[in-house]
Amino acid sequence: MKTLFETRATAVGGRNGHVKSEDGILDLDVRVPTGMGGNGGGFTNPEQLFAAGYSACFDNAIIHVAAMKKVKIQSQTTATVGLAMTDDKSYQLTVALDVTIQGADQATAEEIVTTAHATCPYSNAIKGNVDVNIHVTTEA
């Protein structure tokens, strides 16, 4: 495997701390969300950051697959990421992707999304570890 790009980010203080990318573009305080007993306080959290990265990556995979199939579309991907506790008291992410595609019928849109799911780096990174529920909607 040939690495095409890599980046680094450093966290200090865990879920009530700070994250910063090596180039300083990402430079954020993180907090435990109120839904998990934290104060939230208008700060981001690891699940939000994962949702942002996954939605951008997956949407780009859709755009790429559609271009390869020579189908002109517009797409929007929303990732819902949750943190769950398993029966053995370990933590697990939950993921749902809601995809809206304009410019393709339902069958074509679902084919594009299925191929995108097979090629998206985030999807491949969590394959076999996290169930990803995908819902595809088309608009005229």
Coordinates of C-alpha atoms in Angstrom, one line a residue:
M1 CA 0.0 0.0 0.0
K2 CA 1.3 3.5 -0.9
T3 CA 0.4 6.3 1.5
L4 CA -0.9 9.3 -0.6
F5 CA -1.3 11.7 2.3
E6 CA -0.9 11.8 6.1
T7 CA -1.5 14.3 8.8
R8 CA -1.1 14.5 12.5
A9 CA -3.1 15.8 15.4
T10 CA -2.3 15.8 19.1
A11 CA -4.7 15.6 22.0
V12 CA -4.0 16.8 25.5
G13 CA -6.6 16.2 28.3
G14 CA -8.7 13.6 26.6
R15 CA -12.4 14.4 26.2
N16 CA -12.0 17.5 28.4
G17 CA -9.0 18.9 26.7
H18 CA -7.6 20.2 23.4
V19 CA -6.8 18.9 20.0
K20 CA -4.5 20.5 17.5
S21 CA -3.3 19.5 14.0
E22 CA 0.3 19.8 13.1
D23 CA -0.3 22.7 10.8
G24 CA -2.5 24.5 13.4
I25 CA -5.5 24.7 11.1
L26 CA -7.5 22.5 13.5
D27 CA -7.0 23.9 17.0
L28 CA -10.0 23.1 19.2
D29 CA -11.1 22.6 22.8
V30 CA -13.1 19.4 23.3
R31 CA -15.5 18.6 26.0
V32 CA -17.7 15.7 27.1
P33 CA -21.1 16.4 25.6
T34 CA -24.0 17.1 27.9
G35 CA -25.7 13.9 26.7
M36 CA -22.9 12.0 28.4
G37 CA -23.0 14.0 31.6
G38 CA -20.5 16.6 30.6
N39 CA -21.0 20.3 30.4
G40 CA -20.6 20.5 26.6
G41 CA -20.3 24.2 26.8
G42 CA -20.5 24.9 23.1
F43 CA -17.3 22.8 22.4
T44 CA -16.9 20.0 19.9
N45 CA -16.2 16.3 20.8
P46 CA -14.6 13.3 19.2
E47 CA -17.8 12.0 17.8
Q48 CA -18.6 15.3 16.1
L49 CA -15.1 15.4 14.6
F50 CA -15.6 11.8 13.3
A51 CA -19.0 12.6 11.8
A52 CA -17.5 15.7 10.0
G53 CA -14.6 13.7 8.6
Y54 CA -16.8 10.7 7.6
S55 CA -19.5 12.8 5.9
A56 CA -16.9 14.8 3.9
C57 CA -15.0 11.7 2.9
F58 CA -18.1 9.6 2.0
D59 CA -19.6 12.5 0.0
N60 CA -16.4 12.8 -1.9
A61 CA -16.4 9.1 -2.6
I62 CA -20.0 9.5 -4.0
I63 CA -18.8 12.4 -6.3
H64 CA -15.9 10.3 -7.5
V65 CA -17.9 7.2 -8.2
A66 CA -20.6 9.2 -10.1
A67 CA -17.9 10.9 -12.2
M68 CA -16.4 7.5 -13.1
K69 CA -19.9 6.4 -14.1
K70 CA -20.4 9.6 -16.0
V71 CA -23.5 10.5 -14.0
K72 CA -23.9 14.2 -13.2
I73 CA -25.3 14.5 -9.7
Q74 CA -25.3 16.7 -6.6
S75 CA -25.0 15.0 -3.3
Q76 CA -25.3 15.7 0.4
T77 CA -24.2 13.3 3.1
T78 CA -25.0 13.6 6.8
A79 CA -23.3 11.3 9.2
T80 CA -24.8 10.6 12.6
V81 CA -22.3 9.2 15.0
G82 CA -23.1 7.9 18.4
L83 CA -21.2 6.3 21.3
A84 CA -22.7 3.2 22.7
M85 CA -21.8 0.8 25.5
T86 CA -21.7 -2.9 24.6
D87 CA -22.9 -5.8 26.8
D88 CA -19.3 -6.3 27.9
K89 CA -19.1 -2.6 29.0
S90 CA -16.7 -1.5 26.2
Y91 CA -17.5 1.4 24.0
Q92 CA -18.5 1.2 20.3
L93 CA -19.3 3.8 17.7
T94 CA -22.7 3.8 15.9
V95 CA -22.9 5.3 12.5
A96 CA -25.8 6.2 10.2
L97 CA -25.3 7.9 6.8
D98 CA -28.2 9.8 5.2
V99 CA -27.4 10.5 1.6
T100 CA -29.4 12.7 -0.7
I101 CA -28.6 12.6 -4.4
Q102 CA -30.1 14.9 -7.1
G103 CA -29.8 13.9 -10.8
A104 CA -30.1 10.1 -10.5
D105 CA -33.0 7.6 -10.1
Q106 CA -33.2 5.6 -6.9
A107 CA -31.5 2.5 -8.4
T108 CA -28.6 4.4 -9.8
A109 CA -28.2 6.4 -6.6
E110 CA -28.1 3.3 -4.5
E111 CA -25.5 1.7 -6.9
I112 CA -23.3 4.8 -6.6
V113 CA -23.6 4.8 -2.8
T114 CA -22.8 1.1 -2.6
T115 CA -19.7 1.5 -4.6
A116 CA -18.7 4.7 -2.6
H117 CA -19.1 2.7 0.6
A118 CA -16.7 0.1 -0.8
T119 CA -14.1 2.7 -1.7
C120 CA -14.4 5.4 1.1
P121 CA -11.4 5.3 3.4
Y122 CA -13.5 5.8 6.5
S123 CA -15.8 3.0 5.5
N124 CA -12.9 0.7 4.9
A125 CA -11.2 1.7 8.2
I126 CA -14.3 0.7 10.3
K127 CA -15.4 -2.3 8.1
G128 CA -16.1 -5.3 10.3
N129 CA -16.0 -3.1 13.5
V130 CA -18.9 -0.7 13.2
D131 CA -22.3 -1.3 11.5
V132 CA -23.0 1.6 9.1
N133 CA -26.6 2.1 8.3
I134 CA -27.1 3.9 5.0
H135 CA -30.2 5.6 3.8
V136 CA -30.4 6.9 0.2
T137 CA -32.9 9.5 -0.9
T138 CA -33.2 11.0 -4.4
E139 CA -34.5 14.4 -5.4
A140 CA -35.4 15.6 -8.9

